[in-house]
mmCIF file of C-alpha atoms in Angstrom:
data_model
loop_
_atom_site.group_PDB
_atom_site.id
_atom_site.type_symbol
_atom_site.label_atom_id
_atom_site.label_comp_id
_atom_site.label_asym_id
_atom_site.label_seq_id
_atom_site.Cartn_x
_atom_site.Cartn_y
_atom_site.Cartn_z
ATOM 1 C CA UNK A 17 -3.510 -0.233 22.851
ATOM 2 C CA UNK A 18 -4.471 -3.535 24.469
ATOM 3 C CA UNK A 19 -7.511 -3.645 22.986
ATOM 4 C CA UNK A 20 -6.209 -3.419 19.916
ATOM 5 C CA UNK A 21 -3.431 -6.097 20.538
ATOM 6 C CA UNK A 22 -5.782 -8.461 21.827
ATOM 7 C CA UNK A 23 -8.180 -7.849 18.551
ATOM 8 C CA UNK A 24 -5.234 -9.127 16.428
ATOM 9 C CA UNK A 25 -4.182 -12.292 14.862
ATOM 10 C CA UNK A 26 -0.441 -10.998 14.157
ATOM 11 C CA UNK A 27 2.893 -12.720 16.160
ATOM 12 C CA UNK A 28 3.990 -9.900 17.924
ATOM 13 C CA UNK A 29 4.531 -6.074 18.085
ATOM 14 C CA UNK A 30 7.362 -3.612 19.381
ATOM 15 C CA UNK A 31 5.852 -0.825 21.102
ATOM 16 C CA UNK A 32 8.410 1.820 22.008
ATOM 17 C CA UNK A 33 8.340 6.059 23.122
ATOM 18 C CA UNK A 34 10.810 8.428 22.127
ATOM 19 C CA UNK A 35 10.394 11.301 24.505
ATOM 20 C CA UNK A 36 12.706 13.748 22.791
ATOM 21 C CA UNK A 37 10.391 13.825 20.269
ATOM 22 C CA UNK A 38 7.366 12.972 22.274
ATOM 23 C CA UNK A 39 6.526 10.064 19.326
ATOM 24 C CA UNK A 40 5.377 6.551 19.228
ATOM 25 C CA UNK A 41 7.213 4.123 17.358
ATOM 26 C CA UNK A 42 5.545 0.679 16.507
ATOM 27 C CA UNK A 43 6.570 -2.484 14.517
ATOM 28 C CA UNK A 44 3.822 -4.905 14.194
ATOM 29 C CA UNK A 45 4.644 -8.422 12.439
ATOM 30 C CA UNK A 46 2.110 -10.370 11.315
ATOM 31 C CA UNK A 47 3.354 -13.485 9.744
ATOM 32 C CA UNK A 48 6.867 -14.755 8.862
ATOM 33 C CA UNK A 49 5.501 -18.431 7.555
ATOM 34 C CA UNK A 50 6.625 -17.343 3.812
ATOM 35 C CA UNK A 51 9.999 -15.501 5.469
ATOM 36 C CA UNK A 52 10.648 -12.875 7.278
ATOM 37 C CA UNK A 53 8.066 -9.773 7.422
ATOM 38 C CA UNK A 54 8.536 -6.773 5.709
ATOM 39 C CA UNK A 55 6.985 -3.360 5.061
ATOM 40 C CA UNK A 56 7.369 0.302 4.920
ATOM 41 C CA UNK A 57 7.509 2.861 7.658
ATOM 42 C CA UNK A 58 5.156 5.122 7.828
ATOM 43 C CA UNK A 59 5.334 8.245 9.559
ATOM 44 C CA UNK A 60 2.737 10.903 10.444
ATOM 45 C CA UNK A 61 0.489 12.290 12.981
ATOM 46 C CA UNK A 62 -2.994 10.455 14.689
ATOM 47 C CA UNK A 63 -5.199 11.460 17.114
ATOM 48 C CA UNK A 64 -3.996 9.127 19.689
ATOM 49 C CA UNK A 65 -1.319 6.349 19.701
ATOM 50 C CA UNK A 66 -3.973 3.405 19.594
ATOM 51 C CA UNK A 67 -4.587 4.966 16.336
ATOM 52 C CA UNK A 68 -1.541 4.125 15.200
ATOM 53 C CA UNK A 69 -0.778 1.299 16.456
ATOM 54 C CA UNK A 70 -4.262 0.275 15.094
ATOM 55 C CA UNK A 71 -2.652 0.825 11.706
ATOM 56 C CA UNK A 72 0.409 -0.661 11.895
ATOM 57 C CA UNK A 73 -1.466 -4.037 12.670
ATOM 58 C CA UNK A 74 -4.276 -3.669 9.845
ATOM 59 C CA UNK A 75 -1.208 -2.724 7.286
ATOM 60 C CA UNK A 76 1.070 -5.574 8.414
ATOM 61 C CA UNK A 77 -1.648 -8.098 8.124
ATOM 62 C CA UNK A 78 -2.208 -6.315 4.337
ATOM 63 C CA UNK A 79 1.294 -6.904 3.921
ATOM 64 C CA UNK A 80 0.846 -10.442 4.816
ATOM 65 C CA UNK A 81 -1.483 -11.087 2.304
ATOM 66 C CA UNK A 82 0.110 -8.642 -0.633
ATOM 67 C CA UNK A 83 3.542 -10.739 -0.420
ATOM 68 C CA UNK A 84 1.561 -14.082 -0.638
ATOM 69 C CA UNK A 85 -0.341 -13.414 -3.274
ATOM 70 C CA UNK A 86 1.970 -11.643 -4.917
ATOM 71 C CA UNK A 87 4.493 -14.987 -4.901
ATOM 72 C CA UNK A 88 7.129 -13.445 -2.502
ATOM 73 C CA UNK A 89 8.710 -15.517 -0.116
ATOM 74 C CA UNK A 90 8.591 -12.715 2.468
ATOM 75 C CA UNK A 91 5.981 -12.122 5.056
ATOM 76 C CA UNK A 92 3.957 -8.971 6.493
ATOM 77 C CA UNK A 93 4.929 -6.737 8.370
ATOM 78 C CA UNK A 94 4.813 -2.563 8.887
ATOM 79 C CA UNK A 95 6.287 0.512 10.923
ATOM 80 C CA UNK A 96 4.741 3.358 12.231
ATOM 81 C CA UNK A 97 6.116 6.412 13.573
ATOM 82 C CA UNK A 98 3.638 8.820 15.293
ATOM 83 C CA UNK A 99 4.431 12.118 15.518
ATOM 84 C CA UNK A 100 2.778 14.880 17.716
ATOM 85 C CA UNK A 101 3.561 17.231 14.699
ATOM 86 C CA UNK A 102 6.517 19.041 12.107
ATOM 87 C CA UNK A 103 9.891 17.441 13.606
ATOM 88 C CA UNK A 104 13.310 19.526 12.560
ATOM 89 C CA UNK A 105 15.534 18.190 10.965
ATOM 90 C CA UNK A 106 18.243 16.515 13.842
ATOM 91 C CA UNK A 107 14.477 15.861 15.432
ATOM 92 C CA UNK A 108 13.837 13.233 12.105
ATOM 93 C CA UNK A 109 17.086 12.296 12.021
ATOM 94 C CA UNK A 110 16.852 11.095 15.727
ATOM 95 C CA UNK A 111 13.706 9.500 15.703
ATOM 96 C CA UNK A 112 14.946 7.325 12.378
ATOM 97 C CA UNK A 113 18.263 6.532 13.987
ATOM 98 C CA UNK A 114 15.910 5.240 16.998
ATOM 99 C CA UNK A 115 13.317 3.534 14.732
ATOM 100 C CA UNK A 116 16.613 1.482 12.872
ATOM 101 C CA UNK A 117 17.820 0.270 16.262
ATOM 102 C CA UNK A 118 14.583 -1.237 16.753
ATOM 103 C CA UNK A 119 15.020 -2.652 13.739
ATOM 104 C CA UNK A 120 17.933 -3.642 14.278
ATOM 105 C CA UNK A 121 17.346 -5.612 17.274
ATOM 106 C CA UNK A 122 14.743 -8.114 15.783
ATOM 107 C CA UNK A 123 17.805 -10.001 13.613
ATOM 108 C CA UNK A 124 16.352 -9.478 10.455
ATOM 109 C CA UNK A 125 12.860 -11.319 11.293
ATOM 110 C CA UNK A 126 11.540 -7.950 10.034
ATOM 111 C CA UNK A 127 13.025 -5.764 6.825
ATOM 112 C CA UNK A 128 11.582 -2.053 5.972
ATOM 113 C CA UNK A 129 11.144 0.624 3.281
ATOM 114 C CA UNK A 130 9.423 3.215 2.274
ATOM 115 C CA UNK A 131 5.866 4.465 3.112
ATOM 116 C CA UNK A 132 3.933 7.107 3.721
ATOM 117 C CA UNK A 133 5.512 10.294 5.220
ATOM 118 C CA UNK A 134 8.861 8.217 4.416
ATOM 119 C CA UNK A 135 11.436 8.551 1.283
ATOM 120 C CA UNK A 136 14.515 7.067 0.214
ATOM 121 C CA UNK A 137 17.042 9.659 2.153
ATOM 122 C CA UNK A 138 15.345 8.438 5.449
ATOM 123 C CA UNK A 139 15.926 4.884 4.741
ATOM 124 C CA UNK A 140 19.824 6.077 3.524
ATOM 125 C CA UNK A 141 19.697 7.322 7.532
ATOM 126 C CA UNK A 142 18.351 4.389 8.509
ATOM 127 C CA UNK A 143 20.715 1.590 6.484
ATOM 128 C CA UNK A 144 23.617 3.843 8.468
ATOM 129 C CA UNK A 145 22.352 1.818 11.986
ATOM 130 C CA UNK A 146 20.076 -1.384 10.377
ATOM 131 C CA UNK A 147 21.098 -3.832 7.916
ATOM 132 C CA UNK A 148 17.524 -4.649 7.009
ATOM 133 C CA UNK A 149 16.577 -1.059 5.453
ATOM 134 C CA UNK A 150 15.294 -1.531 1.802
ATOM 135 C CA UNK A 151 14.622 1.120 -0.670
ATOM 136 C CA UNK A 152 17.619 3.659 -0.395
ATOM 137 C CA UNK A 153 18.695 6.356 -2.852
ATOM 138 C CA UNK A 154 20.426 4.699 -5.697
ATOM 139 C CA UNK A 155 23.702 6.937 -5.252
ATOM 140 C CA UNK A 156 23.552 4.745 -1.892
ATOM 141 C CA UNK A 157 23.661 1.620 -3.282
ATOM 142 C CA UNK A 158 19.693 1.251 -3.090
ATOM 143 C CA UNK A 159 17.053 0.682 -5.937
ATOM 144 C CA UNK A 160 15.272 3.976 -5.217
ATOM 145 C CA UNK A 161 11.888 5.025 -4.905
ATOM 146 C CA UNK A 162 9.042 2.178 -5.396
ATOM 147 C CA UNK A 163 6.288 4.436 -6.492
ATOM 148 C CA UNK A 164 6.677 4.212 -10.089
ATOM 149 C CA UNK A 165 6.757 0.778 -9.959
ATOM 150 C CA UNK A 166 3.534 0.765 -8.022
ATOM 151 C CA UNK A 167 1.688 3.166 -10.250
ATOM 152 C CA UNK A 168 2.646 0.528 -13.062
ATOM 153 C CA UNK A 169 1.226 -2.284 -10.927
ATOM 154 C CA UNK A 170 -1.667 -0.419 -10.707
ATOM 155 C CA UNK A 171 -1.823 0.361 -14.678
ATOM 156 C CA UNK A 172 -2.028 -3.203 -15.262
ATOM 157 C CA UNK A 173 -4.386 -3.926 -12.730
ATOM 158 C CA UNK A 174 -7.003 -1.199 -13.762
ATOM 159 C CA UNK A 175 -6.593 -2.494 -17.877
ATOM 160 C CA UNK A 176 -7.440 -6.564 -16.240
ATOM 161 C CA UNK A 177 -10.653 -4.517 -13.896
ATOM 162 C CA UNK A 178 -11.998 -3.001 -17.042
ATOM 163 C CA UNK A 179 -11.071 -5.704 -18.959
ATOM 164 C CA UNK A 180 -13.208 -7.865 -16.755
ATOM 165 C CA UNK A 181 -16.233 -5.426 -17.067
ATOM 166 C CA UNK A 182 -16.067 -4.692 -21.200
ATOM 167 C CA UNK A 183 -14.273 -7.765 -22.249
ATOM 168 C CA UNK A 184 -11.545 -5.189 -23.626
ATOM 169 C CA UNK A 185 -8.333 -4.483 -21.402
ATOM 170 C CA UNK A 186 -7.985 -1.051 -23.932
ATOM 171 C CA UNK A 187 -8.186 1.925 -21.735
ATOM 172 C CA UNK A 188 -9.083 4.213 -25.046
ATOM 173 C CA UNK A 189 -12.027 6.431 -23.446
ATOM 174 C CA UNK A 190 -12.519 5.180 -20.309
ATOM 175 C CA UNK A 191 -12.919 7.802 -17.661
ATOM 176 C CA UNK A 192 -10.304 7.601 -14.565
ATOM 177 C CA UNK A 193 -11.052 9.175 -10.891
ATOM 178 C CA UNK A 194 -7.418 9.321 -9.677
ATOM 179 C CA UNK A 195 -7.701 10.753 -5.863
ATOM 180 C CA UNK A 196 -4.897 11.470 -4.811
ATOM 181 C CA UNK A 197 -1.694 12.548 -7.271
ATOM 182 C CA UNK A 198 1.532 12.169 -5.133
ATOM 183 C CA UNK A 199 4.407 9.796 -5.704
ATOM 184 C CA UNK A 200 2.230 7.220 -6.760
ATOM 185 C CA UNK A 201 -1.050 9.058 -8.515
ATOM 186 C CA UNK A 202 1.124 11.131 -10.841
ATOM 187 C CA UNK A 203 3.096 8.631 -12.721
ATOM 188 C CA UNK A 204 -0.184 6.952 -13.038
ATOM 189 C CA UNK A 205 -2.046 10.046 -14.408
ATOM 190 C CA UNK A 206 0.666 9.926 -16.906
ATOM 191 C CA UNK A 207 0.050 6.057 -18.244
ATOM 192 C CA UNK A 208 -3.505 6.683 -18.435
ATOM 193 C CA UNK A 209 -3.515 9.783 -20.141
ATOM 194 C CA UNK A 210 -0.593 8.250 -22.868
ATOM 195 C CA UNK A 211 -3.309 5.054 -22.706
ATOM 196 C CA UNK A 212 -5.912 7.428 -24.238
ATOM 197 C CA UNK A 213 -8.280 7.334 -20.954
ATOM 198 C CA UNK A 214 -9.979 10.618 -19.738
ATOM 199 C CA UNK A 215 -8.248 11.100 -16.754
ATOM 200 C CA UNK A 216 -9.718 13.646 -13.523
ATOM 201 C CA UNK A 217 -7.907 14.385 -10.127
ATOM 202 C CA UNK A 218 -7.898 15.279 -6.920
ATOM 203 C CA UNK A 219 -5.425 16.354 -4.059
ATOM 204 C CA UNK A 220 -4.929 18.340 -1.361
ATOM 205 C CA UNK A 221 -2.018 19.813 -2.422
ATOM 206 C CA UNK A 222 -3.023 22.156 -5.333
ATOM 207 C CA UNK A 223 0.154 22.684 -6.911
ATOM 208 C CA UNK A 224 -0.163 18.944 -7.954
ATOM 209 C CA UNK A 225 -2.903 19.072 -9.738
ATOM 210 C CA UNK A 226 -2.275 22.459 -11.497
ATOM 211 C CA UNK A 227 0.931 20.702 -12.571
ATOM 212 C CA UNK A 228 -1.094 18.178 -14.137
ATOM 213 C CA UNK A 229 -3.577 20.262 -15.424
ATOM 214 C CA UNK A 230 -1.177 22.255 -17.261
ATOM 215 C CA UNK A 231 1.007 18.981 -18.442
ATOM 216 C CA UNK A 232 -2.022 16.619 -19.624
ATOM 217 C CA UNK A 233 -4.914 18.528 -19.567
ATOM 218 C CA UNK A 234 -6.614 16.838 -17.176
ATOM 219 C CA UNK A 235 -9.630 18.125 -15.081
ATOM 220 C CA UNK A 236 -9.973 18.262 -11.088
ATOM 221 C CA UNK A 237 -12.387 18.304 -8.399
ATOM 222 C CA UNK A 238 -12.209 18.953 -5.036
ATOM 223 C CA UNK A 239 -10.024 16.347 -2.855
ATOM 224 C CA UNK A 240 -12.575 14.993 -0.823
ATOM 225 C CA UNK A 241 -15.406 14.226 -3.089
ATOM 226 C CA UNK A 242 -15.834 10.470 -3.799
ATOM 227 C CA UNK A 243 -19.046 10.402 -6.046
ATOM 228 C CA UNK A 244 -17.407 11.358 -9.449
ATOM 229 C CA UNK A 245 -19.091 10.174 -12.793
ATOM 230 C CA UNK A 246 -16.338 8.111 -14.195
ATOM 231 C CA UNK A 247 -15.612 4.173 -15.120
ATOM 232 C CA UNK A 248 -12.743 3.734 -12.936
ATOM 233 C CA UNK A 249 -12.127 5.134 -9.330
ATOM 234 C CA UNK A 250 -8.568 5.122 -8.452
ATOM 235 C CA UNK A 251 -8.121 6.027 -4.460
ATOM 236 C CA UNK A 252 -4.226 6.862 -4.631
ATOM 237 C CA UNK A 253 -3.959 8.563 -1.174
ATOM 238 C CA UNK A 254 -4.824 7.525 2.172
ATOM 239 C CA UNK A 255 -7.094 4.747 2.618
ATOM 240 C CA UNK A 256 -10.582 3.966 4.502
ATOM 241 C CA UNK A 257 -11.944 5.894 1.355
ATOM 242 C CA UNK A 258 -14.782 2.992 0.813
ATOM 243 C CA UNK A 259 -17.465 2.811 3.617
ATOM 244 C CA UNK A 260 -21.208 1.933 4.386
ATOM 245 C CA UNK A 261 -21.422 5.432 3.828
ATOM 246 C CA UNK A 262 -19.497 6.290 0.625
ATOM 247 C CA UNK A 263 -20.769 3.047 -1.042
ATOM 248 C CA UNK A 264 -24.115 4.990 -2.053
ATOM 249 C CA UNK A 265 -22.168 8.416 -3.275
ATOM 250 C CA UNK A 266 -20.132 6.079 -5.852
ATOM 251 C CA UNK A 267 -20.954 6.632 -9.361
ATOM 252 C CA UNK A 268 -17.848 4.602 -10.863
ATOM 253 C CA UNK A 269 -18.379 0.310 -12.367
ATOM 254 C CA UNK A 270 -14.800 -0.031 -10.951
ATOM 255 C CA UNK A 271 -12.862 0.689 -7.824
ATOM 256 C CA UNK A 272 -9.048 0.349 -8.446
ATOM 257 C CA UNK A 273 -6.432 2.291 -6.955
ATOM 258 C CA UNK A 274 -3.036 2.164 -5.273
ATOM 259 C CA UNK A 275 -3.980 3.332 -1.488
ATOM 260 C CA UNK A 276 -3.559 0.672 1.327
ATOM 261 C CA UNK A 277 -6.523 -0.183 3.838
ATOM 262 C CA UNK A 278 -9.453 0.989 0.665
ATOM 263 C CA UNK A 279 -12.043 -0.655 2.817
ATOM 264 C CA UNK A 280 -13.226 0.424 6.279
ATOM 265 C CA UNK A 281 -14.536 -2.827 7.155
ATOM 266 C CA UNK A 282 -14.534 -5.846 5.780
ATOM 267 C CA UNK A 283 -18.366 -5.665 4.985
ATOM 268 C CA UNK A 284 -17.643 -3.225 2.106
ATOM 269 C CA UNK A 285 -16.069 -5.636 0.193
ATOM 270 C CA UNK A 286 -19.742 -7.335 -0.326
ATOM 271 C CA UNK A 287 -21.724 -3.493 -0.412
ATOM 272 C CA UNK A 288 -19.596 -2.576 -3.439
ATOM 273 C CA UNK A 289 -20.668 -6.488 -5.095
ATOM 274 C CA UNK A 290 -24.270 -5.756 -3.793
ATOM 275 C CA UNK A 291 -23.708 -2.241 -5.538
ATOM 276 C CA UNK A 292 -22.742 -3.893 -9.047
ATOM 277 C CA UNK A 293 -19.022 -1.973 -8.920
ATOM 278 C CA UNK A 294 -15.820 -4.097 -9.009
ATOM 279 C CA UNK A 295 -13.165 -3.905 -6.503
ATOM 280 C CA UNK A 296 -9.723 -4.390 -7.054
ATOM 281 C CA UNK A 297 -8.207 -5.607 -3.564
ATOM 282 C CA UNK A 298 -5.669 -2.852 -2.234
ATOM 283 C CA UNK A 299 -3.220 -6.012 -1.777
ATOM 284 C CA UNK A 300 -3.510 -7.038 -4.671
ATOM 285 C CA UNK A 301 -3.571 -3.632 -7.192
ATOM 286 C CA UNK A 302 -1.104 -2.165 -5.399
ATOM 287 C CA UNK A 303 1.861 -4.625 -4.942
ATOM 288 C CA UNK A 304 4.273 -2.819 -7.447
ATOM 289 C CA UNK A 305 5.910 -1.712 -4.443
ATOM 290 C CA UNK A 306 6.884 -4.877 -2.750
ATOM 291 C CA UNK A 307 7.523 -6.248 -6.412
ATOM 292 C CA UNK A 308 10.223 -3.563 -6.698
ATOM 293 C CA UNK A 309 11.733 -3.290 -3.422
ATOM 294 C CA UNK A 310 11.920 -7.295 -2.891
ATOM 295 C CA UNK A 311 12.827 -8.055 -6.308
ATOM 296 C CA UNK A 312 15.614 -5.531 -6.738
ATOM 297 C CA UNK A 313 16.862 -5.565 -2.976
ATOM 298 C CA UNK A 314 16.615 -9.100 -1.910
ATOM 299 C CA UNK A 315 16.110 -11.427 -4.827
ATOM 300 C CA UNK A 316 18.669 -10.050 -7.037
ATOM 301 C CA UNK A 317 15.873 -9.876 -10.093
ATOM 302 C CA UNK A 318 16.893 -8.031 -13.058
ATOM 303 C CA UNK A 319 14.653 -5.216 -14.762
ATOM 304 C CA UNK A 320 13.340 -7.964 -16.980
ATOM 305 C CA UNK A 321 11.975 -9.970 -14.029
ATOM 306 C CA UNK A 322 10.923 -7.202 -11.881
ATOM 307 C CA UNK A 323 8.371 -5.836 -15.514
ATOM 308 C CA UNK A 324 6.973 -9.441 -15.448
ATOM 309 C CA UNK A 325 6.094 -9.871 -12.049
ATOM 310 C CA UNK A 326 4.021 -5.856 -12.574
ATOM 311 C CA UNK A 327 2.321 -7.485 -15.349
ATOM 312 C CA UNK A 328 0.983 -10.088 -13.517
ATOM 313 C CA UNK A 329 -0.444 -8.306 -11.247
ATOM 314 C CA UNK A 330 -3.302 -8.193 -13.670
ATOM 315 C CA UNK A 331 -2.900 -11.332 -14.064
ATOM 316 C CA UNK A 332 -3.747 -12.163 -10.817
ATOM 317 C CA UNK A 333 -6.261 -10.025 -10.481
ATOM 318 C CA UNK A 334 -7.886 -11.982 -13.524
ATOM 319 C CA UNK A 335 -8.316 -15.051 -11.213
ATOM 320 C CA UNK A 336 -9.740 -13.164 -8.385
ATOM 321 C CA UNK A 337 -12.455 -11.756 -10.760
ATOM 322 C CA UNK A 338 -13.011 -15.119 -11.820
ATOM 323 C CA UNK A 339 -12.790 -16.848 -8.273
ATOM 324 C CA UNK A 340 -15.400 -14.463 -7.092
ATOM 325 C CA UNK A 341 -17.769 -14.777 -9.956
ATOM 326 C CA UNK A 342 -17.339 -18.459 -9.686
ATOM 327 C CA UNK A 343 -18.140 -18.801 -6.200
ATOM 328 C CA UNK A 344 -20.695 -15.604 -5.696
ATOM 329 C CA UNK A 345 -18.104 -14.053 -3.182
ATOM 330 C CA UNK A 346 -16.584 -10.723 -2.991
ATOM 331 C CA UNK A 347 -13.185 -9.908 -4.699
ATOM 332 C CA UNK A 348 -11.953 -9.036 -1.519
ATOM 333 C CA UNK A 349 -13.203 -12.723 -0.273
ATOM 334 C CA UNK A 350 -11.703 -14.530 -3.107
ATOM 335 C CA UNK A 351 -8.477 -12.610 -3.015
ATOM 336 C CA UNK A 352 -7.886 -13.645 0.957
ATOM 337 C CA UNK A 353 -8.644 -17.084 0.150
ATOM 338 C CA UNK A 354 -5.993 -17.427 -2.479
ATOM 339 C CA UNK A 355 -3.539 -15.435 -0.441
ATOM 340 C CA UNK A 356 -4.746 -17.784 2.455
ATOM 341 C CA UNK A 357 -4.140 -20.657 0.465
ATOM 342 C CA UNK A 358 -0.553 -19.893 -0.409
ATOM 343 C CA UNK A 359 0.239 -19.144 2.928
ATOM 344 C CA UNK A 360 -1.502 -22.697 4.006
ATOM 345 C CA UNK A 361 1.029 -24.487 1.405
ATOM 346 C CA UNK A 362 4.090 -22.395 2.541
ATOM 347 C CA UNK A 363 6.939 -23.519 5.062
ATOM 348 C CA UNK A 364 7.129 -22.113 8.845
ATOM 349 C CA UNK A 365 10.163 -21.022 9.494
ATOM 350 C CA UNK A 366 11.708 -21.373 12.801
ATOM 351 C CA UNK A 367 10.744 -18.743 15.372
#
């Protein structure tokens, strides 16, 4: 875990052991120059705790960049809970109880929500010992689930990538990869479908997609294949999907999807340019999320507001596409430079 520490350009991170439940909790913050860092908590298993504490750092630096670019005055930050396996209930309960007190005890420098392995009951457990707990059930006072809100962020984003690539935003034929069809991937199946694009899926739970079979009349392939014919790839489940070995299976002009950490290194960002397939930065697509929970929870933005700031998500995707063609970059390149440059121009609050 020190090498991991010392590999990272965050402020700090809380490292802490619950041995009741033999887990790992971590709380990395990356930056708090636009205000203070927030991001969900993620909970599952990894092979060892540098693993997780691995991703906690490479998703609050995502965050970092997703709330600048995005135009929130929030920074990045995430939580991650590893777990040696199932926990029963009082187990979960526990462990959330002992994440929110570590919450609790950075002041509010850090806010969470929602993630991975995460819903809107455990952050109604949480809000019960933190303050700073976004994303509870609405009959708690909260604004609910961010998903949907995410899948539209990704809509728009896919209609500006194949904009971009036909010189039509109209999704009328195009052919949709969506991997992954859980909280996020489903809703999303459902805009493109009602969009008129030919939509196919993947996941490895199978009840999923024979729910959407039956409902759309969509097709599927197995969960772990990458290489589908299609225009669009849509990665909506765990990330890492895009690698110096995947790059060569693609068989897709666009890469656009809602799952965090898309890229294993930052060197696939120029194979899928060098490939002639445009990428969609993860932190950019897939900002629905923060849109929701931020705008709802701690900006007081109305439906109205919350709608426009999804929409320009492709928007903003439009200048990256054009920043990168302009300078002969990556989209991933020209996307951290503008979220770089925001975060150059923004105020430093006081430690």
């Amino acid at each position: 875990m020190h090498e991991v520490l010392h590999d990272w350009d965050g402020e700090n991170a809380l490292i802490s052991y619950d041995a009741r439940t033999g887990s790992h909790l971590f709380i990395a913050i990356h930056s708090r120059r636009l205000g203070p860092a927030a991001g969900g908590t993620r909970l599952k298993t990894y092979p060892a705790p540098a693993d997780a504490l691995r991703d906690a750092t490479l998703l609050a630096r995502a965050m970092t960049y997703k709330m600048a670019i995005a135009g929130l005055p929030m920074g990045g930050g995430k939580s991650v809970l590893a777990v040696p396996g199932e926990l029963t209930s009082d187990d979960r309960r526990h462990l959330l109880a002992r994440h929110a007190h570590n919450v609790e005890t950075l002041g509010g420098s850090y806010r969470t929500g929602p993630d991975v392995g995460t819903t809107a009951a455990d952050m109604d457990v949480l809000r019960e010992f933190t303050s700073y707990a976004f994303g509870r059930s609405p009959e708690r006072g909260g604004s609910g689930s961010s998903a949907p809100d995410t899948a539209v962020g990704v809509f728009h984003g896919i209609g500006a990538a194949v904009g971009h690539v036909t010189g039509s935003p109209d999704l009328a034929g195009t052919r949709v990869y969506v991997q992954g069809c859980g909280a996020v991937g489903e809703p999303l199946v459902g805009m493109l479908v009602e969009s008129g694009a030919t939509v196919v899926v993947s996941d490895v739970v199978p009840e999923r997609v024979a729910a959407l079979e039956a409902k759309y009349g969509v097709t599927s392939v197995a969960p772990d294949v990458v290489g589908v014919e299609c225009d669009v790839y849509a990665p909506c489940a765990l990330g890492q999907v895009v690698s110096a070995e995947t790059v060569p299976q693609l068989r897709c002009r666009i890469v656009a999807g809602a799952a965090n950490n898309v890229l294993v290194a930052d060197e696939d960002g120029e194979r899928l340019q060098e490939a002639g397939i445009l990428y969609a930065p993860d932190f950019v697509i897939n900002g629905g999320g923060a849109i929701h929970l931020a705008g709802y929870e701690s900006l007081s933005w109305t439906r109205e507001q919350v709608e426009a700031a999804l929409r320009g998500i492709g928007s903003t995707l439009e200048e990256v596409f054009r920043a990168a063609d302009a300078h002969g970059i990556s989209t991933e390149t020209a996307a951290e430079r503008i979220a770089e440059g925001r975060l150059a121009a923004g105020p430093q609050p006081a430690a």
